[in-house]
mmCIF file of C-alpha atoms in Angstrom:
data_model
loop_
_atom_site.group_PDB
_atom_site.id
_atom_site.type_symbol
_atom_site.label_atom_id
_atom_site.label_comp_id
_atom_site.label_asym_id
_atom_site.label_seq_id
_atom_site.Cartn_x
_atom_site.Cartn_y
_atom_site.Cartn_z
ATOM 1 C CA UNK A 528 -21.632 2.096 -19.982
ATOM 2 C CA UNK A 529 -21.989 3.633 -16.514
ATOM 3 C CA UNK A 530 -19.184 1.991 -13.946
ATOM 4 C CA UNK A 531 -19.144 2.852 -10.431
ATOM 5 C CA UNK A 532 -15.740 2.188 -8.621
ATOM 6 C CA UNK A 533 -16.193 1.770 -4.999
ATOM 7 C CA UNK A 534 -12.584 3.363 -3.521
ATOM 8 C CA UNK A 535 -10.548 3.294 -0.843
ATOM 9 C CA UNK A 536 -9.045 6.551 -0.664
ATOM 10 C CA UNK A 537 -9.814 8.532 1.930
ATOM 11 C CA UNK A 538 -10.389 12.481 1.061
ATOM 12 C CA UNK A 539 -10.090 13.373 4.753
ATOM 13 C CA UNK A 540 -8.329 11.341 7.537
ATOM 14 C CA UNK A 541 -4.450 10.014 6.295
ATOM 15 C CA UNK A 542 -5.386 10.838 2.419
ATOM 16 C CA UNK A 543 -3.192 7.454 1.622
ATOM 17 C CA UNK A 544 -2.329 8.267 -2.191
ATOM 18 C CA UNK A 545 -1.706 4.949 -2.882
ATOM 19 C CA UNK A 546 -5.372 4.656 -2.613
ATOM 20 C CA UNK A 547 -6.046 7.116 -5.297
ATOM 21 C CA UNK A 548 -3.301 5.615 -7.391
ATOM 22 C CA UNK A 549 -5.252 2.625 -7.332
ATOM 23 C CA UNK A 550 -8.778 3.954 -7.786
ATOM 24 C CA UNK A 551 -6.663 5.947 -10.933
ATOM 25 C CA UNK A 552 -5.263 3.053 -12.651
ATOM 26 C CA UNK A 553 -8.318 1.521 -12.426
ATOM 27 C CA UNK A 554 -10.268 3.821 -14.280
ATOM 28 C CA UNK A 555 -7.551 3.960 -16.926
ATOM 29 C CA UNK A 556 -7.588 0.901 -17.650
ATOM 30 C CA UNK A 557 -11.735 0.466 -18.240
ATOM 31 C CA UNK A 558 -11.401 3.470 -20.310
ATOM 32 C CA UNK A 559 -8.449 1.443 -22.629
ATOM 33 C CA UNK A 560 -11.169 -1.090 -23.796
ATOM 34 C CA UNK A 561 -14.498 1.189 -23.114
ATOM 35 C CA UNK A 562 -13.732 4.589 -24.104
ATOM 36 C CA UNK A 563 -17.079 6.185 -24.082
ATOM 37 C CA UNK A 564 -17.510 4.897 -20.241
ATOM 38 C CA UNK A 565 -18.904 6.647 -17.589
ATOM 39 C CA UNK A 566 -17.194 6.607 -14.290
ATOM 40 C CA UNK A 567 -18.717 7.652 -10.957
ATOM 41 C CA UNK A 568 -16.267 6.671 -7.680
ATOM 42 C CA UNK A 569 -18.233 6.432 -4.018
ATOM 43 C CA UNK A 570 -16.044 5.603 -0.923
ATOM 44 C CA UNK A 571 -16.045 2.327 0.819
ATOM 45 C CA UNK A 572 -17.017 3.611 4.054
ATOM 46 C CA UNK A 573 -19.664 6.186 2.726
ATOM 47 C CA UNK A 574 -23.062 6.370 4.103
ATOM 48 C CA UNK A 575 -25.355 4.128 2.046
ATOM 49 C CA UNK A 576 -27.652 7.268 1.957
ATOM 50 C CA UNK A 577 -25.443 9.062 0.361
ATOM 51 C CA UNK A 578 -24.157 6.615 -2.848
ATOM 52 C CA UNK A 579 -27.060 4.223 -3.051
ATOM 53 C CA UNK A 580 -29.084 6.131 -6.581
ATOM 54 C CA UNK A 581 -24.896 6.189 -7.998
ATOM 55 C CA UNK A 582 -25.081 2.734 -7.612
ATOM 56 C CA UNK A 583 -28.508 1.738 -8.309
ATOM 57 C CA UNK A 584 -27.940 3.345 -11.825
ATOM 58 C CA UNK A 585 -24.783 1.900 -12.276
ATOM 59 C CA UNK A 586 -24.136 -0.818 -15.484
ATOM 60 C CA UNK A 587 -21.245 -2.693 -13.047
ATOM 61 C CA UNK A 588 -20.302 -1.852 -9.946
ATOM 62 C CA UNK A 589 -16.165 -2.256 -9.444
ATOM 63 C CA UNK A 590 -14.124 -2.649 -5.905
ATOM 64 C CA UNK A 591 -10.887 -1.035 -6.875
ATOM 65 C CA UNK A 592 -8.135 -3.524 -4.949
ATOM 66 C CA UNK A 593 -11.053 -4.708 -2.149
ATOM 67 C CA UNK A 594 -9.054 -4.528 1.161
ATOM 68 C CA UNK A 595 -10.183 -8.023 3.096
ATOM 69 C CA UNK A 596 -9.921 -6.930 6.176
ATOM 70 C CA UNK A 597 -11.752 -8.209 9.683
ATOM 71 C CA UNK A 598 -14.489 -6.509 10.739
ATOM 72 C CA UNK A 599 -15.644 -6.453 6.682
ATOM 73 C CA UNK A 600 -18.866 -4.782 7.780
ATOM 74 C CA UNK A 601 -17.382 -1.553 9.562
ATOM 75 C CA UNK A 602 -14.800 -1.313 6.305
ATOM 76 C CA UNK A 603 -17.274 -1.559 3.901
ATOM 77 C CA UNK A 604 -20.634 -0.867 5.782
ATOM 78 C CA UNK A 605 -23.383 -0.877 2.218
ATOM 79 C CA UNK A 606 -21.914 -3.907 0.794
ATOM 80 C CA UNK A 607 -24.882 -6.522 2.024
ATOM 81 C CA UNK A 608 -26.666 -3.050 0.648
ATOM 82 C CA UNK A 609 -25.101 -3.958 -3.372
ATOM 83 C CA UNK A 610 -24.958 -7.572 -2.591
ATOM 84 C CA UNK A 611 -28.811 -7.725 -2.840
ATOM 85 C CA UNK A 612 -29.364 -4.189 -5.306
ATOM 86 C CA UNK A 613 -28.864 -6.434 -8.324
ATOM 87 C CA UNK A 614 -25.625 -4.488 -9.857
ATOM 88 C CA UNK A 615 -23.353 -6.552 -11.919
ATOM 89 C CA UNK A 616 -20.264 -6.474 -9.667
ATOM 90 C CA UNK A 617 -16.744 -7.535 -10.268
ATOM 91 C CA UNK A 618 -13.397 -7.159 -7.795
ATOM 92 C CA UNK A 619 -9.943 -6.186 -9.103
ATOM 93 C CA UNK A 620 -6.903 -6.667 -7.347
ATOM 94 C CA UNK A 621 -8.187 -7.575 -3.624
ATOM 95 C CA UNK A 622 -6.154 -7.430 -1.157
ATOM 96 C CA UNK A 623 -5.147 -9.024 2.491
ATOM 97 C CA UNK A 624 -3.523 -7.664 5.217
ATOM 98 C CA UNK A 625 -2.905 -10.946 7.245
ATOM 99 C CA UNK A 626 -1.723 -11.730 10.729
ATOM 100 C CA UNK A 627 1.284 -13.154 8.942
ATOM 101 C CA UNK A 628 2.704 -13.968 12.614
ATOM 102 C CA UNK A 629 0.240 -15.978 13.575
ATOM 103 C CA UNK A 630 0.449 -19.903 12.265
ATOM 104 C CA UNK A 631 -3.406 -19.126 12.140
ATOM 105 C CA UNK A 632 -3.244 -16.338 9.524
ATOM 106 C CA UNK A 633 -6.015 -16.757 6.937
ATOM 107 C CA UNK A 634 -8.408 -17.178 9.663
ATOM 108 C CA UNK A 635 -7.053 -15.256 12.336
ATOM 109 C CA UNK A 636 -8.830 -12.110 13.368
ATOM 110 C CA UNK A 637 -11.849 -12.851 11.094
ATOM 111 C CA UNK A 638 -15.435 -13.356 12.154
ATOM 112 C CA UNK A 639 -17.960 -15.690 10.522
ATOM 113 C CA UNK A 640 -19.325 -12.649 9.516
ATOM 114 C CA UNK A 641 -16.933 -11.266 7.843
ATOM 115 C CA UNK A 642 -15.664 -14.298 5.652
ATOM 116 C CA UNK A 643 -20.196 -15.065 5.167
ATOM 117 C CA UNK A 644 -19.441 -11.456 3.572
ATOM 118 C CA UNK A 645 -16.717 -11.965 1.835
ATOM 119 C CA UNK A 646 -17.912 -15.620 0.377
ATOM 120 C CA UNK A 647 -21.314 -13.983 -0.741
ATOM 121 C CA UNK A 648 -19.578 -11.414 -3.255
ATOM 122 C CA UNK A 649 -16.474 -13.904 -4.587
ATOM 123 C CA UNK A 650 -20.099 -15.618 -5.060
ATOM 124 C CA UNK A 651 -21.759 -12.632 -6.852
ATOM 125 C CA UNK A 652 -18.338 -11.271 -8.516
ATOM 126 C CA UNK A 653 -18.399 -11.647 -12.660
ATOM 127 C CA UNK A 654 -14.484 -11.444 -11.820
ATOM 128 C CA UNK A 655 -12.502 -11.296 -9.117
ATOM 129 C CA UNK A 656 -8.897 -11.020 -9.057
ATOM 130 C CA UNK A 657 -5.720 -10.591 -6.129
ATOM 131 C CA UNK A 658 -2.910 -8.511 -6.318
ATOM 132 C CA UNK A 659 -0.360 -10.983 -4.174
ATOM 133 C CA UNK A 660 0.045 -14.460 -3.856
ATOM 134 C CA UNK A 661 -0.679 -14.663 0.025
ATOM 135 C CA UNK A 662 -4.483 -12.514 -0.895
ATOM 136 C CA UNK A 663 -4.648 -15.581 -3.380
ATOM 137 C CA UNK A 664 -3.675 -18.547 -0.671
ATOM 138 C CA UNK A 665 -6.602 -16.554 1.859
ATOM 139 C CA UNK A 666 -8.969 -16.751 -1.355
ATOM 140 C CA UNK A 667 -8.067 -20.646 -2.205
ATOM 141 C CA UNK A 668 -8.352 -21.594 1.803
ATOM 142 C CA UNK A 669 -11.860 -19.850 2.369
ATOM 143 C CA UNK A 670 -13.033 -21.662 -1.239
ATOM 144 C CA UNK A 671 -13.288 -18.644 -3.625
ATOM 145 C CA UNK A 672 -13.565 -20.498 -6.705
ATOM 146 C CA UNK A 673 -13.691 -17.592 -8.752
ATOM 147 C CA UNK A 674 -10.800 -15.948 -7.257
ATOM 148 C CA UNK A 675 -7.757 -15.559 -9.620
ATOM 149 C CA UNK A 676 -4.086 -13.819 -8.921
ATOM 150 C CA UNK A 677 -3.812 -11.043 -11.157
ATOM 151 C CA UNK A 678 -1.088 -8.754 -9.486
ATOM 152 C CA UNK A 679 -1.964 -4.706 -8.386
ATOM 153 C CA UNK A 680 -3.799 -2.534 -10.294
ATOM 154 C CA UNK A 681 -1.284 0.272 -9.574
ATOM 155 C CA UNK A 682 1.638 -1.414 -11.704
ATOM 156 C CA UNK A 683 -0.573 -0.115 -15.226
ATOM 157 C CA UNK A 684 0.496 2.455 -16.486
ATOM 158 C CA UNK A 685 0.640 2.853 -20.582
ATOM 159 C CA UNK A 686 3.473 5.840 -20.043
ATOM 160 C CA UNK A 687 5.871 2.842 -18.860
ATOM 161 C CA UNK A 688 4.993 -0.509 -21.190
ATOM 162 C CA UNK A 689 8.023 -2.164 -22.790
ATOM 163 C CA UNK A 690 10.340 0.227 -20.233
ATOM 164 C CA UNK A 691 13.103 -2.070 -18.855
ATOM 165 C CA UNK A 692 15.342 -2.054 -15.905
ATOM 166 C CA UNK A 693 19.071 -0.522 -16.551
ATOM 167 C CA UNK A 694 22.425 -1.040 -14.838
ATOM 168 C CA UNK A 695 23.013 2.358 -12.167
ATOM 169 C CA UNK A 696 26.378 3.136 -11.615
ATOM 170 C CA UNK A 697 25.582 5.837 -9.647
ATOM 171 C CA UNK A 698 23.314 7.338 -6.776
ATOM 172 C CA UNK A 699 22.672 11.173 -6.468
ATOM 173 C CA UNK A 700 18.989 11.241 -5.257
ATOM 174 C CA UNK A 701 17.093 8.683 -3.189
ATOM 175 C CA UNK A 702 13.463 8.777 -2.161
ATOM 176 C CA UNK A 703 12.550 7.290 1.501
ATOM 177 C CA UNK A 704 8.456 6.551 1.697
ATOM 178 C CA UNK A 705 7.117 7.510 5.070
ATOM 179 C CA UNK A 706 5.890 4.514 7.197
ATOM 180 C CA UNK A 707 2.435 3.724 8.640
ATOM 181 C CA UNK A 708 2.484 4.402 12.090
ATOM 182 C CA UNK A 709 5.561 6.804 12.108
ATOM 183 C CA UNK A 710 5.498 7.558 16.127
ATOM 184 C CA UNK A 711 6.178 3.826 16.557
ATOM 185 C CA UNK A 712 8.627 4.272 13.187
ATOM 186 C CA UNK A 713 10.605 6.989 13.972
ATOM 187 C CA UNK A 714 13.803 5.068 15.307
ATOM 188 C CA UNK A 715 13.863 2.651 12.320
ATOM 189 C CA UNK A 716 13.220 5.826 10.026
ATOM 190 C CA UNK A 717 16.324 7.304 11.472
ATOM 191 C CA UNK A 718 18.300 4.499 11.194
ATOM 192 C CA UNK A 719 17.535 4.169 7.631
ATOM 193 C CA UNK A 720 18.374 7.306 6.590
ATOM 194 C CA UNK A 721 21.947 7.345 8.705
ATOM 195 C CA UNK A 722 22.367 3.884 6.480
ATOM 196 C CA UNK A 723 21.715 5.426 3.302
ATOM 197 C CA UNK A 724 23.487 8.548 4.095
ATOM 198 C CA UNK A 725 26.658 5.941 4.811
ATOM 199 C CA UNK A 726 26.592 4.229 1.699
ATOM 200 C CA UNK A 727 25.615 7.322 -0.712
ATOM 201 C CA UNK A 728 27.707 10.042 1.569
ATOM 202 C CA UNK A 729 27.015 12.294 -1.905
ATOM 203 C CA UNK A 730 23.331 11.721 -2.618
ATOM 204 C CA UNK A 731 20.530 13.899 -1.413
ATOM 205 C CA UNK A 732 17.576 12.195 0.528
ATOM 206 C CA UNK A 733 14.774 13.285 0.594
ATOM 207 C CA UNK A 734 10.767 12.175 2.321
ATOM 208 C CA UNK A 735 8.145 11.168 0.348
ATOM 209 C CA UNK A 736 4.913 11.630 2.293
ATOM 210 C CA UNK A 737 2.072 9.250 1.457
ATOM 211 C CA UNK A 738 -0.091 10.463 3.635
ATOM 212 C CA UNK A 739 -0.557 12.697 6.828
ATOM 213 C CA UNK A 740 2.240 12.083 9.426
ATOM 214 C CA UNK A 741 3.201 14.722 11.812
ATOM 215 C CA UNK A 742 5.938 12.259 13.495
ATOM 216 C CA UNK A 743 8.060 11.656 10.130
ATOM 217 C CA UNK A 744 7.519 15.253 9.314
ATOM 218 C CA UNK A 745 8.985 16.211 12.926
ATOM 219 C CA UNK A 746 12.200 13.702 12.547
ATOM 220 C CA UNK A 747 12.710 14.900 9.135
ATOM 221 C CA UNK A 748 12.959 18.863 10.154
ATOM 222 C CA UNK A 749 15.098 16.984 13.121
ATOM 223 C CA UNK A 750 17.768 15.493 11.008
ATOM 224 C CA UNK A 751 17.754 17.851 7.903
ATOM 225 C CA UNK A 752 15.840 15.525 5.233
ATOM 226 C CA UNK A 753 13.623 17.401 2.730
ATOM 227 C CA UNK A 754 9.634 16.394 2.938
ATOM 228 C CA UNK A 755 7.741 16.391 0.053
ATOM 229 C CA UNK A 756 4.273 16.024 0.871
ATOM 230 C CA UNK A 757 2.905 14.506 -2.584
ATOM 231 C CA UNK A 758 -0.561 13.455 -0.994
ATOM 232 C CA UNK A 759 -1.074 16.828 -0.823
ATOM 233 C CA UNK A 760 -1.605 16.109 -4.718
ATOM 234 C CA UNK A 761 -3.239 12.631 -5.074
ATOM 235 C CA UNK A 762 -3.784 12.482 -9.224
ATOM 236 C CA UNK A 763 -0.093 13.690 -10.084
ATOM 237 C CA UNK A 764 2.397 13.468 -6.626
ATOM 238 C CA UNK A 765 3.300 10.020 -6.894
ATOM 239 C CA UNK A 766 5.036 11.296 -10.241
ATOM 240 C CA UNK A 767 7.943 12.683 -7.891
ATOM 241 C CA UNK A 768 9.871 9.059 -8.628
ATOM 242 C CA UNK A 769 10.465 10.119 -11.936
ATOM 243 C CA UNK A 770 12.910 12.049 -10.177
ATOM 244 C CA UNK A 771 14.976 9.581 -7.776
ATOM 245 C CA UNK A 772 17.210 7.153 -8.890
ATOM 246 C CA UNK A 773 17.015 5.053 -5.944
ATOM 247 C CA UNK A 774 13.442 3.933 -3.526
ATOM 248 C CA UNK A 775 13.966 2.505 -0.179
ATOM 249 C CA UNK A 776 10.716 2.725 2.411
ATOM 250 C CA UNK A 777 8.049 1.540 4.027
ATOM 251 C CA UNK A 778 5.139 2.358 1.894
ATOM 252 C CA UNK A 779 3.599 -0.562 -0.785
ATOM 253 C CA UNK A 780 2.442 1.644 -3.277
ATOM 254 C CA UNK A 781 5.962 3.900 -2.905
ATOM 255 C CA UNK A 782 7.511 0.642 -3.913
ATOM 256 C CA UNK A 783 5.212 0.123 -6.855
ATOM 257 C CA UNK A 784 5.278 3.926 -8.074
ATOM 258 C CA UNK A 785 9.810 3.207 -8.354
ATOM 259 C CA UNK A 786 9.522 -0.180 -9.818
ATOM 260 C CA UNK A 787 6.848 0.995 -12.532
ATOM 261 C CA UNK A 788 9.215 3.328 -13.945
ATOM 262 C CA UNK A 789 12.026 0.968 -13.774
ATOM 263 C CA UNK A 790 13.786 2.520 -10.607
ATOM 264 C CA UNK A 791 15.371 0.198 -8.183
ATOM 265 C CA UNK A 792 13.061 0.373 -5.218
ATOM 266 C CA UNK A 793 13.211 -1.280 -1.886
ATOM 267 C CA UNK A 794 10.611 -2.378 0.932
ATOM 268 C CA UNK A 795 10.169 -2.644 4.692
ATOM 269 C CA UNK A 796 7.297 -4.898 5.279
ATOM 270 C CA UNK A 797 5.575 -3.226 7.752
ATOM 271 C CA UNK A 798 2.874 -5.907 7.975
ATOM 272 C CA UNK A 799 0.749 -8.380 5.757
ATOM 273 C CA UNK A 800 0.499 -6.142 3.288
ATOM 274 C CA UNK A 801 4.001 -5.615 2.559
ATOM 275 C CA UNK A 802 4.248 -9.237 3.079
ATOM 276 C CA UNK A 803 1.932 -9.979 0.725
ATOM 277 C CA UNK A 804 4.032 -7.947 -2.471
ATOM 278 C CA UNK A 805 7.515 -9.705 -0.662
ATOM 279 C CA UNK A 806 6.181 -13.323 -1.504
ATOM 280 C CA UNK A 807 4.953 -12.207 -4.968
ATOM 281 C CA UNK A 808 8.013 -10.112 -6.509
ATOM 282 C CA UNK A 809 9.994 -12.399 -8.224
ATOM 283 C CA UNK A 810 13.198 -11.255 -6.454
ATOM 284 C CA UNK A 811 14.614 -10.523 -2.621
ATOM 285 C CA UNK A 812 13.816 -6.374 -2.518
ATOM 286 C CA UNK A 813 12.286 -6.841 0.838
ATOM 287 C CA UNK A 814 12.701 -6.916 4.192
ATOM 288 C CA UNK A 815 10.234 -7.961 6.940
ATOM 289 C CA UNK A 816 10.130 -4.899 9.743
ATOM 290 C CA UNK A 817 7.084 -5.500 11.517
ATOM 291 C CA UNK A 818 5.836 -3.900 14.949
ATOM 292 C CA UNK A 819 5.612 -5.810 18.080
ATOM 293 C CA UNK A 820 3.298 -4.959 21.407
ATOM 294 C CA UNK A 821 5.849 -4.132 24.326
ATOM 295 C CA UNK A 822 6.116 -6.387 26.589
ATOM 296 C CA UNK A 823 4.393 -5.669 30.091
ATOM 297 C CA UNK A 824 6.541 -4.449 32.819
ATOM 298 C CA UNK A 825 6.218 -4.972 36.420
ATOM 299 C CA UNK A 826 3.939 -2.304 38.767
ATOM 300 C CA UNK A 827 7.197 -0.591 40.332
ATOM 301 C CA UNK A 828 9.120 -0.088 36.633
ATOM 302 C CA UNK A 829 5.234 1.436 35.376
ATOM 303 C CA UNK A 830 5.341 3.870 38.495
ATOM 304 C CA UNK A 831 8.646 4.654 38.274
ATOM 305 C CA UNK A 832 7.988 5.508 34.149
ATOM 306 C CA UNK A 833 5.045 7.425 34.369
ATOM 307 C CA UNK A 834 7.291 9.469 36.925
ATOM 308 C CA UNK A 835 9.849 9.886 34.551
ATOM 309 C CA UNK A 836 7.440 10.758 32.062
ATOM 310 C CA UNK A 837 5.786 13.405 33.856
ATOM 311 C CA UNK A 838 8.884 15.425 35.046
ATOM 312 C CA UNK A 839 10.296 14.926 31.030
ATOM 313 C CA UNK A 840 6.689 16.889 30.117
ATOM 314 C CA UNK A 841 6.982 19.704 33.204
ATOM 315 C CA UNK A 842 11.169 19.951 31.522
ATOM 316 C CA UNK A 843 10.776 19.800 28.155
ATOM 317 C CA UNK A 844 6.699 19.341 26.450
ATOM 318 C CA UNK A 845 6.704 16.550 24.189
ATOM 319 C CA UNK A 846 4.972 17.473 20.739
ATOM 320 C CA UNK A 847 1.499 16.168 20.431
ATOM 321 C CA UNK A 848 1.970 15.239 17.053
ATOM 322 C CA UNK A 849 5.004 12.345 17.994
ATOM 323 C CA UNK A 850 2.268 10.573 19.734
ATOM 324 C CA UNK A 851 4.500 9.074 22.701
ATOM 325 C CA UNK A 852 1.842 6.839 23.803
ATOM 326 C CA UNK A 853 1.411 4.936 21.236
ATOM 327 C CA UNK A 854 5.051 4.770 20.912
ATOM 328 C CA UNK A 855 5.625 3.014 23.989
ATOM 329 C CA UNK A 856 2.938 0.393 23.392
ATOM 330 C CA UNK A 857 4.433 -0.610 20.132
ATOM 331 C CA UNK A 858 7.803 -1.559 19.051
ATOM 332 C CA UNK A 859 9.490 -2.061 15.563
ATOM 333 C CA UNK A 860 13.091 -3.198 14.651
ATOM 334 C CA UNK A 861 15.859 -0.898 13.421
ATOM 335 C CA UNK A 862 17.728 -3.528 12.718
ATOM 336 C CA UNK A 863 15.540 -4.082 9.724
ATOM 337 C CA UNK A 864 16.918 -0.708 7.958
ATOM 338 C CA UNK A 865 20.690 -2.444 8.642
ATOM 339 C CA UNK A 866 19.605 -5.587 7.095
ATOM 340 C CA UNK A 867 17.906 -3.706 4.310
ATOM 341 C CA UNK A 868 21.147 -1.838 4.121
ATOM 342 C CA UNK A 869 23.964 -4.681 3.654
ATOM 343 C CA UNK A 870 20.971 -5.021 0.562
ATOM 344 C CA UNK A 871 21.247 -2.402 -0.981
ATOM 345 C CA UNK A 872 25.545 -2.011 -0.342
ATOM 346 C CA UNK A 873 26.044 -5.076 -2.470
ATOM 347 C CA UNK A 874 23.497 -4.271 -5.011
ATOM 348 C CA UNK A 875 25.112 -1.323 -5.780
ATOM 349 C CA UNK A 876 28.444 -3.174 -6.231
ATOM 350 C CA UNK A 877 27.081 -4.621 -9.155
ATOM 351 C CA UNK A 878 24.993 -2.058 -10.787
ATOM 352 C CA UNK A 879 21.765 -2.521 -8.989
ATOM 353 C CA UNK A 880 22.000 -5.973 -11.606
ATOM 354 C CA UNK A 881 19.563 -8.092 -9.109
ATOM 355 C CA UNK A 882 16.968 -6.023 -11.140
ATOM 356 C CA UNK A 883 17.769 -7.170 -14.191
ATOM 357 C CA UNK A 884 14.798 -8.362 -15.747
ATOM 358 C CA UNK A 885 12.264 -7.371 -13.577
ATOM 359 C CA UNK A 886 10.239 -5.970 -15.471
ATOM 360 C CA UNK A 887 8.743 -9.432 -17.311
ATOM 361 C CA UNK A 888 7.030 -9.464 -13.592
ATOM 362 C CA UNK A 889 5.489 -6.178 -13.875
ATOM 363 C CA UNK A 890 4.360 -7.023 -17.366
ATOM 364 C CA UNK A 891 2.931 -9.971 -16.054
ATOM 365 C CA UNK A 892 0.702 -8.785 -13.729
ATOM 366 C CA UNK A 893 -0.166 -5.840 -16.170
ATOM 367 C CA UNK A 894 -1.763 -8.386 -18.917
ATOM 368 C CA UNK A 895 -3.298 -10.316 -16.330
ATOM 369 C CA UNK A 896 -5.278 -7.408 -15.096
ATOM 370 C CA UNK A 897 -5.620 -5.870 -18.260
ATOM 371 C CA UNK A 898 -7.653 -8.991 -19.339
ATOM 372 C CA UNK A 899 -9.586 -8.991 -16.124
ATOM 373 C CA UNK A 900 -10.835 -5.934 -16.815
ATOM 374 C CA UNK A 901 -11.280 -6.654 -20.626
ATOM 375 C CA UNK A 902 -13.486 -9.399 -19.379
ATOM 376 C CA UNK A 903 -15.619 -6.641 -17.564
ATOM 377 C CA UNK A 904 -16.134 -4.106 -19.901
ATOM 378 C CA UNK A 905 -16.819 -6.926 -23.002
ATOM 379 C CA UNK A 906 -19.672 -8.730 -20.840
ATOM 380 C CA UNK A 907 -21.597 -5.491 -20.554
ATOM 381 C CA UNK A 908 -20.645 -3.256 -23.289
ATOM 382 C CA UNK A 909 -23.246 -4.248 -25.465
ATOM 383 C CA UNK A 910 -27.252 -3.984 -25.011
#
């Protein structure tokens, strides 16, 4: 059988490992029940040019965790292309990243377009599964029959099966994921680490990098926190958990890679998405930390910064790579990283016990997708 999985990991641009952890996993898992299978992977954003003969001799055509997002024709520009090449298709672990905010959200910021799209393959899907219960609620309220919750992809991994949390007594190395827009992160990133650094005075913390991000590399050099750059390796970096005995970030798949392998891991929510795996885990390991627009300010205050701001460049040049602009358009909460903290401080009172357990969720999702995909690979594995 000849599978083509159409990614979302970008080789060039942020290099987001969690996408390739999820493209990965997914390929694992059709080899478990089709070991012979061929797998080609083509980019979601590719030109049609360029991956239309992959898919045209493809057996079934795969979207590894489909990211619903508006504007479904710029993020996946060939898919009316597949919709009408006749390719078997099937969707694993789709994915929202709602306007959670908004009262509005699972029609907020979409187009007729886009959910026309988005209603033709749930149509054409063979399966088609979500990886959080919100990504479900968008599917049920636009009238995806076919859509079923499944849970992420990511969570399978054979290494890990029947692995079960443990009682920690004690802290000596904690991994921090780097958040998604870290210019407008930087002060909440700060905070978190002086939190951490308070209630583990004896632990060494280090940066996990998920992807490129000059302003969390620049703090971290700033404050004396090590940076490991693991998307730097996308097939093995996310291993680097293995090494922590605590996870407390910002990034989704950061959160999956530490609860996987049983590690007590925490979450920011920096926006639907992180949202999405909050309302889904079966227990209270996240915290909502979302970014807000500044609010306008009146013509003399903007003269009177801009003149601040140019006399702080002619002083002292700020780095290009901090991105100041954007920083002052956007706001997010530090307060989040306290809240997150007074978390964590009881938690490890009692051993870290809230995680007791846990891992009947992970499980769960893991048979659930594991039969999705079973599904797959047994309606086309035979002539």
């Amino acid at each position: 059988m000849k599978y083509v999985l159409v990614s979302t990991y970008p080789k060039e641009g942020t290099q987001n490992i969690g996408d390739k952890l999820i493209e990965m996993s997914t390929a694992d898992a059709i080899r478990s029940f089709d070991p012979t299978a061929e797998i080609s992977t083509v980019w979601r954003a590719e030109d049609w040019a360029t991956v239309k003969d992959t898919i045209a001799d493809a057996d079934h055509l795969i979207f590894a965790c489909l990211a619903i997002r508006r504007n479904m024709h710029t993020i996946y520009p060939y898919l009316h292309h597949i919709l009408g090449s006749g390719v078997p298709v099937s969707v694993i672990a789709a994915g929202t990243n709602l306007q959670i905010a908004s009262p509005d959200m699972f029609k907020r910021g979409f187009t007729a377009a886009d959910l026309d799209l988005l209603k033709r393959l749930s149509e054409a899907a063979e399966v088609f599964t979500t990886r959080g219960v919100l990504s479900q609620a968008f599917c049920d309220e636009q009238g995806y029959a076919g859509a079923r919750f499944s849970g992420d992809v990511a969570f399978l991994d054979s290494r890990y099966d029947g692995w079960t949390f443990s009682r920690t007594e004690r802290i000596e190395r904690i991994a921090i994921s780097d958040p998604h827009h870290g210019e407008v992160y930087v002060p909440v990133f700060r905070t978190l680490v002086t939190v951490l650094r308070k209630l583990f005075p004896q632990a060494r913390i280090d940066c996990a990098l998920h992807g490129v991000n000059p302003a969390i590399e620049a703090i971290c050099s700033g404050i004396g926190v090590a940076v490991h750059p693991i998307y730097l390796e996308p097939e093995t970096g996310l291993d680097i958990y293995e090494k922590y005995d605590l996870h407390a970030g910002f990034r989704v798949h950061g959160h999956v890679s530490a609860l996987k392998r049983r590690i007590p891991s925490y979450l920011l929510e920096q926006d639907g998405r992180g949202a999405d795996y909050g309302a889904t885990l079966s227990r209270k390991i996240t915290v909502p930390c979302y970014r807000a627009a500044q609010p306008a300010a009146e013509p003399r205050a903007v003269a009177v910064q801009a003149y601040q701001a140019l006399i702080a460049r002619l002083v002292r040049p700020t780095p290009r790579s901090v991105g100041p602009a954007k920083a002052k358009r956007f706001s997010a909460p530090s307060a989040a990283a306290t809240f997150l903290g007074a978390l964590i401080a009881q938690d490890a009172r009692e051993g870290f016990s809230r995680f007791d357990g846990l891992e009947a969720d992970i499980m769960s999702f893991n048979n659930r997708t594991r039969a999705a995909i079973k599904q797959v690979c047994a309606g086309r594995s035979t002539p």
